[in-house]
Amino acid sequence: ERMRVDDTGVGIGTGATVNRALEIAGNNNGGVKANYIRITDTDTSATADNQAGGIEFFTNDVTAGIAASMEVLYAGSGGGGEITFNTAANSSAGVVEAMRIDENGNVGIGTTSPASQDASANNLVISDTAGNGGLTINTPTNAIGAIHFSDGTSGADRYRGIISYGHSDNSMRFHTNTARAMTIDASGNLLVGTTSVINTGKVSVVFAGASGNGISLKTTTASNGSKFISFADSAGTEIGYIEENTSTSVNYSTSSDQ
C-alpha cells in the first residue's frame, strides 16, 4: 500500500494510521529523502524576484483571505533562490514580507535586501523604516542576557568577547579575551579593571602601574590651549581646567589646582 485516504486525511507511506490531513512517511536513512515534498517551477526564463513556489495559509475567520505565506523567489539567473516569510495584519489586508533569507544565507527582518548593508555585518539585518527599531534580549530578573563573539567551537574560543547585562545587579559588562574588562553599574559608575567603585568615584580604574598608565589623554592639535580635563559646576559653568602649555608641559587653571 502506497497511499491511504480515510476520514482523517491522506497518508502516503503511513500504513493504516493517518494522523493529519496530509501525512508523508518514509525512512530517510542514507539521505534518500523518502518523505520530502518537491515543488517544481517549469518557467525556464524566470528573473529576479519571480516566484518559484510557495505555501499560503488561508483563513475564513471574519473575512476570508491569506493570513500568511512562505515563498521562494528567484535570486536571478542561474537558479539561486531566496525564501520570504510574509504576514498580514488581518486577512483582508494582504500579506507583506516580514523576513527574508537571501541566496547567501543573510537574514533580513523588515528589509528585502540584507545584502545592501555593510558586508562585514549583514548576516542579520533588522530594519524599521517607519520609526525606531531594535533587538530585545529578554531574560529573568536573576539571569544574564548576552552577546558572544566567537572565533572557534570549543573552550574559551566560543566567547572571546562578550557584551552582557546582569539583571541581578543591573550592570552592563564588557569582556575582552574572555575576561571582564569594563563594567557600568546600576548607578552609572564606570569601572575599568574592577567591579567595585573606588572612593565613591564615578570612574574607577585599576591597573598595574609598573606596566602602563591609568588614563592617557592625547591631543591631535599641535597648538597650545588644548584642554585635557575641564571642571564645571552644577550649572555647567567651567570653573577650572588642565590644558596643554607646550609640547612638554601643562597648565592648571587656578581653581582646578586648588
Coordinates of C-alpha atoms in Angstrom, one line a residue:
E1 CA 0.0 0.0 0.0
R2 CA 1.4 3.3 -1.1
M3 CA -1.4 5.7 -0.2
R4 CA -4.4 5.7 2.2
V5 CA -7.4 8.1 2.3
D6 CA -9.6 8.0 5.4
D7 CA -11.8 10.4 7.4
T8 CA -8.6 11.9 8.9
G9 CA -6.8 12.7 5.7
V10 CA -4.4 11.4 3.1
G11 CA -1.4 9.3 4.1
I12 CA 1.5 8.4 1.8
G13 CA 3.6 5.6 3.2
T14 CA 1.9 5.8 6.6
G15 CA 0.3 2.4 6.6
A16 CA -3.0 2.0 8.4
T17 CA -2.8 5.2 10.5
V18 CA -3.1 8.7 9.1
N19 CA -2.6 11.5 11.7
R20 CA -3.1 14.7 9.7
A21 CA -4.9 16.0 6.6
L22 CA -1.7 15.1 4.7
E23 CA 1.0 12.9 6.1
I24 CA 4.0 11.6 4.3
A25 CA 6.1 8.9 6.0
G26 CA 9.4 7.5 4.9
N27 CA 12.8 6.3 6.1
N28 CA 15.4 9.0 5.3
N29 CA 18.4 6.9 6.4
G30 CA 21.3 7.3 4.0
G31 CA 19.9 10.6 2.7
V32 CA 17.3 9.1 0.4
K33 CA 14.7 11.9 1.1
A34 CA 11.9 9.4 1.3
N35 CA 9.4 11.8 2.8
Y36 CA 10.4 15.0 1.0
I37 CA 8.0 17.2 -1.0
R38 CA 9.1 18.9 -4.2
I39 CA 7.5 22.0 -5.7
T40 CA 8.7 22.4 -9.3
D41 CA 8.5 25.7 -11.3
T42 CA 8.5 25.0 -15.1
D43 CA 9.4 28.6 -16.0
T44 CA 12.7 28.5 -17.9
S45 CA 13.1 32.3 -18.2
A46 CA 12.5 33.5 -14.7
T47 CA 14.1 36.7 -13.5
A48 CA 14.9 38.0 -10.0
D49 CA 12.0 38.0 -7.6
N50 CA 9.8 35.8 -9.7
Q51 CA 8.1 33.2 -7.6
A52 CA 9.5 29.7 -7.8
G53 CA 6.9 28.2 -5.4
G54 CA 5.3 28.8 -2.0
I55 CA 2.8 27.9 0.6
E56 CA -0.2 30.0 1.6
F57 CA -2.2 29.9 4.9
F58 CA -5.8 30.8 4.2
T59 CA -8.4 31.8 6.9
N60 CA -12.1 32.1 6.8
D61 CA -12.4 33.9 10.1
V62 CA -14.5 37.1 9.8
T63 CA -13.0 38.0 6.3
A64 CA -11.7 35.2 4.1
G65 CA -8.1 35.8 2.9
I66 CA -4.5 34.8 3.1
A67 CA -3.2 35.3 6.7
A68 CA 0.4 34.3 6.0
S69 CA 2.6 32.7 3.3
M70 CA 6.1 31.5 2.6
E71 CA 7.5 31.9 -0.9
V72 CA 10.7 31.0 -2.7
L73 CA 11.9 33.7 -5.1
Y74 CA 14.5 33.6 -7.8
A75 CA 17.6 35.5 -6.8
G76 CA 18.4 36.0 -10.5
S77 CA 19.5 33.9 -13.4
G78 CA 21.4 30.7 -12.5
G79 CA 18.8 29.1 -10.2
G80 CA 19.7 30.9 -7.0
G81 CA 16.8 31.2 -4.5
E82 CA 15.6 33.3 -1.6
I83 CA 12.9 32.5 1.0
T84 CA 10.4 35.1 2.2
F85 CA 8.1 34.9 5.1
N86 CA 5.0 37.0 4.7
T87 CA 2.4 38.1 7.3
A88 CA -0.8 40.1 7.3
A89 CA -2.3 42.4 10.0
N90 CA -5.6 40.9 9.1
S91 CA -6.9 38.5 6.4
S92 CA -8.3 41.3 4.2
A93 CA -5.1 43.5 4.3
G94 CA -3.0 41.2 2.2
V95 CA 0.4 39.7 3.2
V96 CA 3.5 41.8 3.5
E97 CA 7.0 40.5 3.6
A98 CA 8.3 40.3 7.2
M99 CA 11.5 38.3 6.8
R100 CA 13.8 37.2 4.0
I101 CA 16.7 34.7 3.8
D102 CA 18.7 35.7 0.7
E103 CA 20.7 33.5 -1.6
N104 CA 23.8 33.9 0.6
G105 CA 22.0 33.0 3.8
N106 CA 21.8 36.5 5.1
V107 CA 18.6 37.2 7.1
G108 CA 16.7 40.4 6.8
I109 CA 13.9 41.4 9.1
G110 CA 11.9 44.3 7.8
T111 CA 14.1 44.6 4.7
T112 CA 14.1 42.8 1.4
S113 CA 17.8 43.3 0.9
P114 CA 20.1 42.5 3.9
A115 CA 23.0 42.3 1.4
S116 CA 22.6 46.1 0.9
Q117 CA 24.2 46.7 4.3
D118 CA 27.9 46.6 5.0
A119 CA 29.3 43.1 4.1
S120 CA 31.2 42.8 7.4
A121 CA 27.9 42.8 9.4
N122 CA 25.0 41.8 7.2
N123 CA 24.4 38.2 8.3
L124 CA 21.4 39.5 10.3
V125 CA 19.8 42.9 9.4
I126 CA 16.9 44.4 11.3
S127 CA 15.2 47.3 9.6
D128 CA 12.3 49.6 10.5
T129 CA 12.0 52.5 8.1
A130 CA 8.8 53.8 9.8
G131 CA 10.5 54.6 13.1
N132 CA 12.6 53.2 15.9
G133 CA 13.8 49.6 15.6
G134 CA 15.9 47.2 17.6
L135 CA 16.6 43.9 19.1
T136 CA 15.5 42.7 22.6
I137 CA 17.1 40.0 24.7
N138 CA 14.7 39.0 27.5
T139 CA 15.9 37.0 30.5
P140 CA 14.7 36.5 34.1
T141 CA 15.5 39.0 36.8
N142 CA 18.2 36.8 38.2
A143 CA 19.8 35.9 34.9
I144 CA 22.1 37.4 32.3
G145 CA 21.4 38.4 28.7
A146 CA 24.5 38.3 26.5
I147 CA 26.0 38.6 23.0
H148 CA 29.1 36.4 22.5
F149 CA 31.8 37.0 19.9
S150 CA 33.4 33.6 19.0
D151 CA 36.3 32.6 16.8
G152 CA 36.1 28.8 17.5
T153 CA 33.8 26.0 18.5
S154 CA 35.4 24.8 21.8
G155 CA 36.7 26.2 25.1
A156 CA 37.1 29.9 25.5
D157 CA 37.2 30.4 21.7
R158 CA 33.4 30.3 21.9
Y159 CA 33.3 33.5 23.9
R160 CA 36.4 35.6 23.3
G161 CA 34.4 38.8 23.6
I162 CA 31.1 39.3 25.5
I163 CA 28.7 42.1 26.0
S164 CA 26.2 41.2 28.7
Y165 CA 23.7 42.6 31.1
G166 CA 23.3 41.2 34.6
H167 CA 19.8 41.7 35.8
S168 CA 20.6 40.7 39.4
D169 CA 22.6 43.8 39.9
N170 CA 21.6 45.8 36.8
S171 CA 25.1 46.1 35.4
M172 CA 26.4 46.2 31.8
R173 CA 29.5 44.1 31.4
F174 CA 32.2 44.1 28.6
H175 CA 34.6 41.2 28.2
T176 CA 37.7 41.1 26.1
N177 CA 39.8 37.9 25.6
T178 CA 37.3 36.2 27.9
A179 CA 37.9 38.4 30.9
R180 CA 35.7 41.2 32.1
A181 CA 37.4 44.5 31.2
M182 CA 34.8 47.1 31.9
T183 CA 31.5 47.4 33.8
I184 CA 28.8 50.1 34.0
D185 CA 27.0 49.5 37.3
A186 CA 23.3 50.3 38.2
S187 CA 24.3 53.8 39.3
G188 CA 26.1 54.6 36.0
N189 CA 29.5 54.3 37.5
L190 CA 32.3 53.3 35.0
L191 CA 34.5 50.6 36.4
V192 CA 37.7 49.7 34.4
G193 CA 39.7 46.7 35.6
T194 CA 37.5 46.4 38.6
T195 CA 33.9 45.5 39.5
S196 CA 33.8 47.8 42.6
V197 CA 33.6 51.6 43.0
I198 CA 36.7 53.1 44.4
N199 CA 36.3 56.0 46.9
T200 CA 32.8 56.9 45.6
G201 CA 34.2 57.9 42.2
K202 CA 32.0 57.9 39.1
V203 CA 35.0 56.5 37.2
S204 CA 37.2 53.8 38.9
V205 CA 40.3 52.4 37.2
V206 CA 42.5 49.6 38.5
F207 CA 45.8 48.9 36.6
A208 CA 49.3 47.6 37.0
G209 CA 51.2 50.8 37.5
A210 CA 54.6 49.4 36.6
S211 CA 53.5 48.3 33.2
G212 CA 51.3 51.2 31.9
N213 CA 49.3 54.3 32.6
G214 CA 45.9 54.5 34.4
I215 CA 44.5 57.1 32.0
S216 CA 46.3 58.6 28.9
L217 CA 45.0 61.6 27.0
K218 CA 46.4 62.8 23.7
T219 CA 45.6 65.8 21.7
T220 CA 45.8 65.9 17.9
T221 CA 46.1 69.7 17.8
A222 CA 49.7 70.9 17.8
S223 CA 48.9 74.4 19.2
N224 CA 48.8 75.3 22.9
G225 CA 45.5 75.5 24.8
S226 CA 44.1 72.0 24.2
K227 CA 42.1 71.2 27.4
F228 CA 42.7 67.7 28.6
I229 CA 40.3 68.0 31.5
S230 CA 37.6 70.6 32.2
F231 CA 35.9 71.1 35.5
A232 CA 32.3 72.5 35.7
D233 CA 29.9 73.4 38.5
S234 CA 26.3 72.1 38.8
A235 CA 25.1 74.8 36.3
G236 CA 27.6 73.6 33.7
T237 CA 29.8 76.6 34.1
E238 CA 33.5 75.9 33.7
I239 CA 35.4 76.5 36.9
G240 CA 38.8 75.1 36.0
Y241 CA 40.8 73.0 33.6
I242 CA 44.1 71.3 32.8
E243 CA 45.4 72.3 29.4
E244 CA 48.4 71.9 27.1
N245 CA 51.1 74.6 27.6
T246 CA 53.9 73.4 25.4
S247 CA 54.8 70.0 23.9
T248 CA 56.4 69.1 27.3
S249 CA 54.1 70.7 29.9
V250 CA 50.6 71.5 31.0
N251 CA 48.8 74.4 32.7
Y252 CA 46.4 74.1 35.6
S253 CA 43.8 76.8 36.0
T254 CA 43.8 78.4 39.5
S255 CA 40.5 76.8 40.6
S256 CA 41.3 73.3 39.4
D257 CA 44.6 73.3 41.0
Q258 CA 43.2 74.0 44.5

